[in-house]
Amino acid sequence: MKRSRITECNDWFLERFPLTKLWNEHMTHYYAPKNFNFWYFFGSLALLVLVNQILTGIFLTMNYKPDAKLAFDSVEYIMRDVNWGWLIRYMHSTGSSAFFIVVYLHMFRGLLYGSFKHPRELVWIFGMLLFVALMAEAFMGYLLPWGQMSYWGAQVIISLFSAIPVIGDDLSLWLRGDYVVSDATLNRFFAFHVIAVPLALVMLVFLHIVALHEVGSNNPDGIEIKDSKDPWGHPVDGIPFHPYYTVKDLVGVGVFLLFFATVIFYMPEMGGYFLEHANFIPADPMKTPEHIAPVWYFTPFYAILRAIPDKFAGVIGMGGAIVVLFLLPWLDRSPVKSIRYRGGIYKKALCLFVISFLALGYLGTQPATPTATIFARLFTTIYFGFFLLMPIYTRWEKTKPLPQRLTKVHSLEEQLHNLEEQLPTLIEEITELKPATTEIGHTAFKSSFFARKPNPKGIRNVISRLAKKAKGSLD
């Protein structure tokens, strides 16, 4: 009888809500390419970090006071007096940096394998809107601790909007809610950070996933698996997302949580990059810090802003660095998606782009010296050159022919078996056997002593082969 009642309740619910249909369409009956690699962990990890930020944020708001006189003290109260408050606060602060690390790597994977190209333009657009919303969420949350760097960082960034012609001053005034960063600003940012922007984030995540599952996931070969189907209409190079990739993602989650916990328990400030030292000092409107810099994930765009001498042009450059990412699906004219089949020009351009982005990120954390400004202008030129010259060099480069089906992916068991077979030969190559000149042992059992020593030539050959193999995996 009890079982029958449970079944009846279950049937009643499913008749009114398509839970089984949603599960089948987006999990068990959603076929994903079978050659996903390491880079495909970061999408699910971004969802994990989003859940962490929402849950820890809810607990933090239970004790946080959005008041200019009480905000800093309420954060200290959370850290010192609330049970496990220090852990929740560090999970949230470390989670914000982890969110950007995961998202930047997720976007880089899109550049590697052309995940922004047809038919996934809308998936990329939704992803970029997510990125902008995430930046807004992080910026507004940055003010809430009401520390010295929070206050002055917000003062500098909001003042940039005043450079916009006609509406700039009114827009800055509306963002602050006052003529200076004050209690009104804190309350306004708290409302946006806790309610408005998280709702937009959740909605954009939903749209991003629905758009992705409509056109299907990309893969390291950049081949559409829907073009080859079996008699039942299933892609021959695809496997159900659940249970195969849900189980695989659990491994990625476990490794991520290991690093995440290490940072939380041993280095939550990360040398001042995740939590700046100045933010442990209450905000003082009468004392400006010697060097004002945003959090590390904003510093590449901040360096672009400072590299341009005119204030309005700098704001245009900073905004353009983000807007140009939206145009990527239409800037890339290459007939292939994946970097494996692109020419050398794109690979070199992508390498220069990564170097410029990392260099701009570093320069954004440093004081604006004349030498640093020169380098910032150089790397800003490389950053924009990667995108604006893309219609030209992606047409020029000579691409490789695409295979009809996905390339073979060796299982972990096969890779271990191959390694086991090759290991004796590898040891023979990287070492050399040298017999000793003296004989050891009892005279009745005399034998020569042999010693294995590293073989520099063999080691060079092995490293050279590994480097060529790594390059070949991208080629």
Coordinates of C-alpha atoms in Angstrom, one line a residue:
M1 CA 0.0 0.0 0.0
K2 CA 2.8 2.4 0.9
R3 CA 4.6 1.7 -2.3
S4 CA 1.4 2.2 -4.3
R5 CA 0.9 5.6 -2.7
I6 CA 4.5 6.7 -3.5
T7 CA 4.0 5.5 -7.1
E8 CA 0.7 7.4 -7.4
C9 CA 2.3 10.6 -6.1
N10 CA 5.2 10.2 -8.5
D11 CA 2.9 9.7 -11.4
W12 CA 0.8 12.6 -10.3
F13 CA 3.9 14.9 -10.3
L14 CA 5.2 13.6 -13.7
E15 CA 1.8 14.2 -15.3
R16 CA 2.1 17.8 -14.4
F17 CA 5.8 18.5 -14.7
P18 CA 8.0 17.0 -17.6
L19 CA 10.9 16.0 -15.3
T20 CA 11.5 12.7 -17.1
K21 CA 11.4 14.4 -20.5
L22 CA 13.9 17.1 -19.4
W23 CA 16.2 14.5 -17.9
N24 CA 16.1 12.4 -21.1
E25 CA 16.6 15.3 -23.5
H26 CA 19.5 17.0 -21.6
M27 CA 21.2 14.0 -20.0
T28 CA 20.5 10.3 -20.9
H29 CA 19.4 10.9 -24.5
Y30 CA 21.8 13.8 -25.2
Y31 CA 24.7 12.4 -27.2
A32 CA 28.1 14.1 -26.8
P33 CA 31.2 13.4 -28.8
K34 CA 33.2 10.5 -27.5
N35 CA 36.6 12.3 -27.8
F36 CA 36.2 14.9 -25.1
N37 CA 39.5 15.7 -23.4
F38 CA 40.8 17.7 -20.4
W39 CA 39.5 21.0 -21.7
Y40 CA 35.9 19.9 -21.5
F41 CA 35.9 19.8 -17.7
F42 CA 35.7 23.5 -17.3
G43 CA 32.0 23.9 -18.4
S44 CA 30.7 21.7 -15.6
L45 CA 33.2 23.2 -13.1
A46 CA 31.9 26.7 -13.9
L47 CA 28.4 25.4 -12.9
L48 CA 29.8 23.9 -9.7
V49 CA 31.5 27.2 -8.7
L50 CA 28.3 29.1 -9.5
V51 CA 26.3 26.9 -7.1
N52 CA 29.1 27.4 -4.5
Q53 CA 28.9 31.2 -4.8
I54 CA 25.1 31.2 -4.5
L55 CA 25.0 28.9 -1.4
T56 CA 27.9 30.6 0.4
G57 CA 26.5 34.0 -0.5
I58 CA 23.1 33.2 1.1
F59 CA 24.9 32.2 4.4
L60 CA 27.0 35.4 4.3
T61 CA 24.0 37.7 3.9
M62 CA 22.5 36.3 7.1
N63 CA 25.2 38.1 9.1
Y64 CA 26.3 40.9 6.7
K65 CA 25.2 44.5 7.3
P66 CA 24.9 46.7 4.1
D67 CA 25.7 49.8 6.1
A68 CA 28.8 52.0 5.6
K69 CA 29.4 52.1 9.4
L70 CA 28.8 48.4 10.0
A71 CA 29.8 46.6 6.8
F72 CA 33.5 46.1 7.7
D73 CA 32.8 45.1 11.3
S74 CA 30.1 42.6 10.1
V75 CA 32.7 40.9 7.9
E76 CA 35.1 40.7 10.8
Y77 CA 32.2 39.3 13.0
I78 CA 31.6 36.6 10.3
M79 CA 35.3 35.8 10.3
R80 CA 35.7 35.6 14.1
D81 CA 32.5 34.9 15.9
V82 CA 30.1 33.1 13.5
N83 CA 30.5 29.3 13.6
W84 CA 32.4 28.3 10.5
G85 CA 32.0 31.9 9.2
W86 CA 35.7 32.1 8.3
L87 CA 35.2 29.0 6.1
I88 CA 32.1 30.3 4.3
R89 CA 33.8 33.7 3.7
Y90 CA 36.9 32.1 2.3
M91 CA 34.9 29.7 0.1
H92 CA 33.1 32.7 -1.3
S93 CA 36.2 34.9 -1.8
T94 CA 38.3 32.0 -3.2
G95 CA 35.2 30.9 -5.3
S96 CA 35.1 34.3 -7.1
S97 CA 38.7 33.9 -8.3
A98 CA 38.1 30.2 -9.1
F99 CA 35.1 31.2 -11.1
F100 CA 37.2 33.5 -13.4
I101 CA 40.0 30.9 -13.7
V102 CA 37.5 28.3 -14.8
V103 CA 35.7 30.7 -17.1
Y104 CA 38.9 32.0 -18.7
L105 CA 40.0 28.4 -19.4
H106 CA 36.5 27.6 -20.7
M107 CA 36.8 30.5 -23.2
F108 CA 40.3 29.5 -24.2
R109 CA 39.0 26.0 -25.1
G110 CA 36.5 27.8 -27.4
L111 CA 39.5 29.5 -29.1
L112 CA 41.4 26.3 -29.4
Y113 CA 38.6 24.2 -31.0
G114 CA 36.5 26.9 -32.7
S115 CA 33.5 26.4 -30.4
F116 CA 32.2 29.9 -31.4
K117 CA 31.8 29.0 -35.1
H118 CA 28.7 27.8 -37.0
P119 CA 26.3 26.5 -35.7
R120 CA 27.2 27.6 -32.2
E121 CA 27.3 31.4 -32.6
L122 CA 24.4 31.9 -30.2
V123 CA 26.0 29.6 -27.6
W124 CA 29.0 31.9 -27.7
I125 CA 26.9 35.0 -27.5
F126 CA 25.1 33.7 -24.4
G127 CA 28.5 32.7 -22.9
M128 CA 29.9 36.2 -23.5
L129 CA 26.8 37.7 -21.9
L130 CA 27.4 35.4 -18.9
F131 CA 31.0 36.7 -18.8
V132 CA 29.9 40.3 -18.7
A133 CA 27.3 39.6 -16.0
L134 CA 29.9 37.7 -14.0
M135 CA 32.2 40.8 -14.2
A136 CA 29.4 43.0 -13.0
E137 CA 28.6 40.6 -10.2
A138 CA 32.3 40.4 -9.1
F139 CA 32.7 44.2 -9.3
M140 CA 29.7 44.9 -7.1
G141 CA 30.6 42.2 -4.6
Y142 CA 34.1 43.7 -4.4
L143 CA 32.8 46.8 -2.7
L144 CA 30.8 45.0 0.0
P145 CA 33.6 44.2 2.5
W146 CA 34.1 48.1 2.7
G147 CA 37.8 47.8 2.9
Q148 CA 40.3 50.4 1.8
M149 CA 40.9 48.9 -1.7
S150 CA 37.2 48.1 -2.1
Y151 CA 36.3 51.7 -1.5
W152 CA 38.9 53.3 -3.7
G153 CA 38.7 50.7 -6.4
A154 CA 35.0 51.4 -6.8
Q155 CA 35.6 55.1 -6.7
V156 CA 38.1 54.8 -9.7
I157 CA 36.0 52.4 -11.8
I158 CA 32.7 54.3 -11.3
S159 CA 34.4 57.6 -12.2
L160 CA 35.3 56.1 -15.6
F161 CA 31.7 56.2 -16.6
S162 CA 31.8 60.0 -16.4
A163 CA 34.0 60.0 -19.5
I164 CA 31.1 58.9 -21.6
P165 CA 29.7 61.9 -23.5
V166 CA 26.3 63.3 -22.7
I167 CA 25.2 60.6 -20.2
G168 CA 28.4 60.0 -18.4
D169 CA 27.9 62.2 -15.4
D170 CA 24.3 61.2 -14.9
L171 CA 25.2 57.5 -15.2
S172 CA 28.0 57.8 -12.6
L173 CA 25.7 59.6 -10.2
W174 CA 23.0 56.9 -10.7
L175 CA 25.6 54.1 -10.0
R176 CA 26.8 55.8 -6.8
G177 CA 23.4 57.0 -5.7
D178 CA 25.4 60.0 -4.3
Y179 CA 28.2 62.4 -5.4
V180 CA 30.8 60.1 -3.8
V181 CA 31.0 56.4 -2.9
S182 CA 28.9 56.3 0.2
D183 CA 26.3 54.3 2.1
A184 CA 23.9 54.7 -0.7
T185 CA 26.4 53.1 -3.1
L186 CA 26.9 50.2 -0.7
N187 CA 23.2 49.5 -0.5
R188 CA 22.7 49.8 -4.2
F189 CA 25.6 47.4 -5.0
F190 CA 24.3 45.0 -2.3
A191 CA 20.9 44.9 -4.0
F192 CA 22.5 44.2 -7.4
H193 CA 25.0 41.7 -6.1
V194 CA 22.5 39.7 -4.1
I195 CA 19.3 39.8 -6.2
A196 CA 19.5 41.4 -9.7
V197 CA 22.7 40.1 -11.2
P198 CA 22.4 36.5 -9.8
L199 CA 19.0 36.2 -11.4
A200 CA 20.5 37.3 -14.7
L201 CA 23.3 34.8 -14.3
V202 CA 21.0 31.9 -13.7
M203 CA 18.8 32.8 -16.6
L204 CA 21.8 33.1 -18.9
V205 CA 23.2 29.8 -17.8
F206 CA 19.9 28.2 -18.6
L207 CA 19.9 29.8 -22.1
H208 CA 23.5 28.8 -22.7
I209 CA 22.9 25.2 -21.9
V210 CA 19.6 25.0 -23.9
A211 CA 21.3 26.6 -26.9
L212 CA 24.2 24.2 -26.6
H213 CA 22.0 21.1 -26.4
E214 CA 20.0 22.3 -29.4
V215 CA 23.0 22.4 -31.8
G216 CA 25.2 19.8 -29.9
S217 CA 28.6 20.0 -28.3
N218 CA 31.8 20.7 -30.3
N219 CA 34.8 18.4 -30.0
P220 CA 38.6 18.6 -30.3
D221 CA 38.3 17.6 -34.0
G222 CA 35.7 20.2 -34.8
I223 CA 33.5 17.7 -36.7
E224 CA 29.8 17.6 -36.4
I225 CA 28.9 14.2 -35.0
K226 CA 25.3 14.6 -36.2
D227 CA 26.4 14.1 -39.8
S228 CA 27.1 10.3 -39.2
K229 CA 24.2 8.4 -37.5
D230 CA 23.4 4.8 -37.0
P231 CA 20.0 3.2 -38.1
W232 CA 18.4 4.3 -34.8
G233 CA 19.3 8.0 -35.4
H234 CA 22.1 8.1 -32.8
P235 CA 25.5 9.7 -33.7
V236 CA 28.0 6.8 -34.3
D237 CA 30.7 9.0 -32.7
G238 CA 28.6 10.0 -29.8
I239 CA 27.8 8.6 -26.4
P240 CA 25.1 9.5 -23.9
F241 CA 26.1 12.3 -21.6
H242 CA 24.8 10.4 -18.7
P243 CA 26.2 8.2 -17.3
Y244 CA 29.5 8.5 -19.3
Y245 CA 30.4 12.1 -18.9
T246 CA 28.6 12.7 -15.6
V247 CA 30.9 10.1 -14.1
K248 CA 33.9 11.6 -15.9
D249 CA 33.1 15.0 -14.6
L250 CA 33.0 13.7 -11.1
V251 CA 36.7 13.0 -11.5
G252 CA 37.3 16.5 -12.6
V253 CA 35.3 17.8 -9.7
G254 CA 37.3 15.8 -7.3
V255 CA 40.6 17.2 -8.6
F256 CA 39.3 20.7 -8.6
L257 CA 38.0 20.5 -5.0
L258 CA 41.5 19.2 -4.0
F259 CA 43.1 22.4 -5.3
F260 CA 40.2 24.6 -4.1
A261 CA 40.5 23.2 -0.5
T262 CA 44.3 23.7 -0.6
V263 CA 43.8 27.4 -1.4
I264 CA 41.1 27.9 1.2
F265 CA 42.9 26.2 4.1
Y266 CA 46.5 27.2 3.4
M267 CA 46.6 30.4 1.2
P268 CA 43.2 32.1 1.0
E269 CA 44.7 35.5 0.2
M270 CA 47.0 34.0 -2.4
G271 CA 49.7 36.5 -1.7
G272 CA 47.3 39.5 -2.0
Y273 CA 45.8 38.5 -5.4
F274 CA 42.6 36.9 -4.1
L275 CA 42.2 39.1 -1.1
E276 CA 44.3 42.3 -1.1
H277 CA 46.2 43.3 2.0
A278 CA 44.7 46.8 1.9
N279 CA 41.2 45.3 2.1
F280 CA 41.9 44.2 5.7
I281 CA 41.9 47.9 6.6
P282 CA 38.5 49.7 7.0
A283 CA 37.6 52.1 4.2
D284 CA 38.9 55.6 4.8
P285 CA 37.6 58.3 2.4
M286 CA 40.3 60.7 3.6
K287 CA 43.3 58.4 2.8
T288 CA 44.0 57.3 -0.7
P289 CA 46.2 54.1 -1.1
E290 CA 49.5 54.5 -2.8
H291 CA 48.6 52.2 -5.7
I292 CA 45.0 51.4 -6.6
A293 CA 44.5 48.3 -8.6
P294 CA 41.4 46.0 -9.2
V295 CA 41.3 42.3 -8.5
W296 CA 43.5 40.2 -10.7
Y297 CA 40.7 39.0 -13.0
F298 CA 40.1 42.7 -14.1
T299 CA 43.7 43.7 -14.5
P300 CA 44.1 42.8 -18.2
F301 CA 41.4 45.3 -19.1
Y302 CA 42.6 47.8 -16.5
A303 CA 46.0 47.7 -18.1
I304 CA 44.4 48.4 -21.5
L305 CA 42.6 51.4 -19.9
R306 CA 45.9 52.8 -18.5
A307 CA 47.8 52.2 -21.8
I308 CA 45.7 54.8 -23.6
P309 CA 46.5 58.4 -22.5
D310 CA 43.1 59.9 -23.1
K311 CA 40.4 59.0 -20.5
F312 CA 37.5 58.5 -22.9
A313 CA 39.6 56.6 -25.4
G314 CA 40.9 54.4 -22.6
V315 CA 37.3 53.6 -21.6
I316 CA 36.5 52.8 -25.3
G317 CA 39.6 50.6 -25.4
M318 CA 38.7 48.7 -22.2
G319 CA 35.1 48.2 -23.4
G320 CA 36.2 47.3 -26.9
A321 CA 38.5 44.6 -25.5
I322 CA 35.3 42.8 -24.3
V323 CA 33.0 43.8 -27.2
V324 CA 35.4 42.3 -29.7
L325 CA 35.0 38.9 -28.1
F326 CA 31.3 39.0 -29.1
L327 CA 32.3 39.5 -32.8
L328 CA 34.6 36.4 -32.8
P329 CA 32.2 34.1 -34.7
W330 CA 32.1 36.5 -37.6
L331 CA 35.8 37.5 -37.6
D332 CA 37.1 34.0 -38.0
R333 CA 36.9 33.1 -41.7
S334 CA 38.8 29.7 -41.5
P335 CA 36.9 26.7 -43.1
V336 CA 37.9 24.5 -40.1
K337 CA 37.2 24.8 -36.4
S338 CA 39.8 23.0 -34.5
I339 CA 43.4 24.1 -34.0
R340 CA 44.4 20.6 -35.0
Y341 CA 43.6 21.3 -38.6
R342 CA 44.5 25.0 -38.8
G343 CA 47.7 26.4 -40.2
G344 CA 50.7 27.7 -38.3
I345 CA 49.5 31.3 -38.6
Y346 CA 46.6 30.9 -36.2
K347 CA 48.6 28.9 -33.8
K348 CA 51.3 31.6 -33.6
A349 CA 48.6 34.3 -33.3
L350 CA 46.8 32.5 -30.5
C351 CA 50.1 32.0 -28.7
L352 CA 50.8 35.7 -28.9
F353 CA 47.3 36.5 -27.7
V354 CA 47.8 34.4 -24.6
I355 CA 51.1 36.0 -23.9
S356 CA 49.6 39.5 -24.3
F357 CA 46.6 38.7 -22.1
L358 CA 48.9 37.3 -19.3
A359 CA 51.3 40.2 -19.6
L360 CA 48.5 42.8 -19.5
G361 CA 47.2 41.0 -16.4
Y362 CA 50.5 41.4 -14.7
L363 CA 51.0 45.0 -15.8
G364 CA 47.6 45.8 -14.4
T365 CA 48.7 44.9 -10.9
Q366 CA 51.8 47.1 -11.1
P367 CA 52.2 50.9 -10.7
A368 CA 52.0 52.9 -14.0
T369 CA 55.6 53.6 -14.7
P370 CA 56.7 54.9 -18.2
T371 CA 58.3 51.5 -19.0
A372 CA 55.2 49.6 -17.9
T373 CA 53.0 51.9 -20.0
I374 CA 55.2 51.2 -23.2
F375 CA 54.9 47.5 -22.7
A376 CA 51.1 47.8 -21.9
R377 CA 50.7 49.6 -25.3
L378 CA 52.6 46.9 -27.1
F379 CA 50.6 44.1 -25.6
T380 CA 47.3 46.0 -26.1
T381 CA 48.2 46.2 -29.8
I382 CA 48.8 42.5 -29.9
Y383 CA 45.5 41.8 -28.1
F384 CA 43.5 43.8 -30.6
G385 CA 45.6 42.6 -33.5
F386 CA 44.6 39.0 -32.8
F387 CA 40.9 39.8 -33.4
L388 CA 41.0 42.6 -35.9
L389 CA 43.4 40.9 -38.3
M390 CA 41.7 37.6 -38.0
P391 CA 39.6 38.0 -41.1
I392 CA 42.8 38.3 -43.1
Y393 CA 45.2 35.7 -41.6
T394 CA 42.5 33.0 -41.2
R395 CA 41.9 33.3 -45.0
W396 CA 45.6 33.1 -45.8
E397 CA 46.6 30.1 -43.8
K398 CA 46.7 26.7 -45.3
T399 CA 44.5 24.2 -43.4
K400 CA 44.6 20.4 -43.2
P401 CA 41.9 18.2 -44.6
L402 CA 39.3 17.1 -42.0
P403 CA 38.6 13.4 -41.3
Q404 CA 35.2 12.0 -42.0
R405 CA 34.9 10.6 -38.5
L406 CA 36.3 11.5 -35.1
T407 CA 40.0 10.5 -34.6
K408 CA 40.6 7.5 -32.4
V409 CA 40.9 8.1 -28.7
H410 CA 42.8 5.6 -26.7
S411 CA 41.2 4.6 -23.4
L412 CA 43.2 4.9 -20.1
E413 CA 43.5 1.1 -20.1
E414 CA 45.0 1.1 -23.6
Q415 CA 47.4 3.9 -22.7
L416 CA 48.6 2.1 -19.6
H417 CA 49.1 -1.1 -21.6
N418 CA 51.1 0.7 -24.3
L419 CA 53.2 2.4 -21.6
E420 CA 53.9 -1.0 -19.9
E421 CA 55.1 -2.4 -23.2
Q422 CA 57.3 0.7 -24.0
L423 CA 58.8 1.2 -20.5
P424 CA 61.7 -1.4 -20.8
T425 CA 62.7 0.1 -24.1
L426 CA 62.4 3.6 -22.7
I427 CA 64.6 2.8 -19.7
E428 CA 67.2 1.3 -22.0
E429 CA 67.3 4.5 -24.1
I430 CA 67.5 7.0 -21.4
T431 CA 70.2 5.1 -19.4
E432 CA 73.4 3.3 -20.3
L433 CA 74.9 0.2 -18.7
K434 CA 78.6 0.6 -17.7
P435 CA 80.5 -2.4 -16.2
A436 CA 82.7 -1.6 -13.2
T437 CA 86.4 -2.3 -13.6
T438 CA 86.7 -4.1 -10.3
E439 CA 85.2 -7.5 -9.4
I440 CA 83.1 -7.9 -6.3
G441 CA 81.9 -10.9 -4.3
H442 CA 83.5 -14.1 -3.1
T443 CA 86.2 -15.6 -5.3
A444 CA 83.9 -18.6 -5.9
F445 CA 81.2 -16.4 -7.2
K446 CA 83.1 -13.6 -8.9
S447 CA 81.0 -11.3 -11.0
S448 CA 81.4 -7.8 -12.6
F449 CA 79.4 -4.9 -11.1
F450 CA 77.2 -3.1 -13.6
A451 CA 76.0 0.4 -13.0
R452 CA 73.2 2.2 -14.9
K453 CA 73.9 5.9 -15.5
P454 CA 71.8 8.6 -17.3
N455 CA 72.3 8.8 -21.0
P456 CA 72.1 12.5 -22.0
K457 CA 71.7 11.7 -25.7
G458 CA 68.9 9.3 -25.0
I459 CA 67.1 11.7 -22.7
R460 CA 67.3 14.4 -25.4
N461 CA 65.9 12.1 -28.0
V462 CA 63.0 11.1 -25.7
I463 CA 62.2 14.7 -24.8
S464 CA 62.3 15.6 -28.5
R465 CA 59.8 12.8 -29.4
L466 CA 57.5 13.9 -26.6
A467 CA 57.6 17.5 -27.8
K468 CA 56.8 16.4 -31.3
K469 CA 54.0 14.2 -30.1
A470 CA 52.5 17.1 -28.0
K471 CA 52.7 19.4 -31.1
G472 CA 51.2 16.6 -33.2
S473 CA 48.2 16.4 -30.9
L474 CA 47.4 20.0 -31.7
D475 CA 48.3 19.6 -35.4

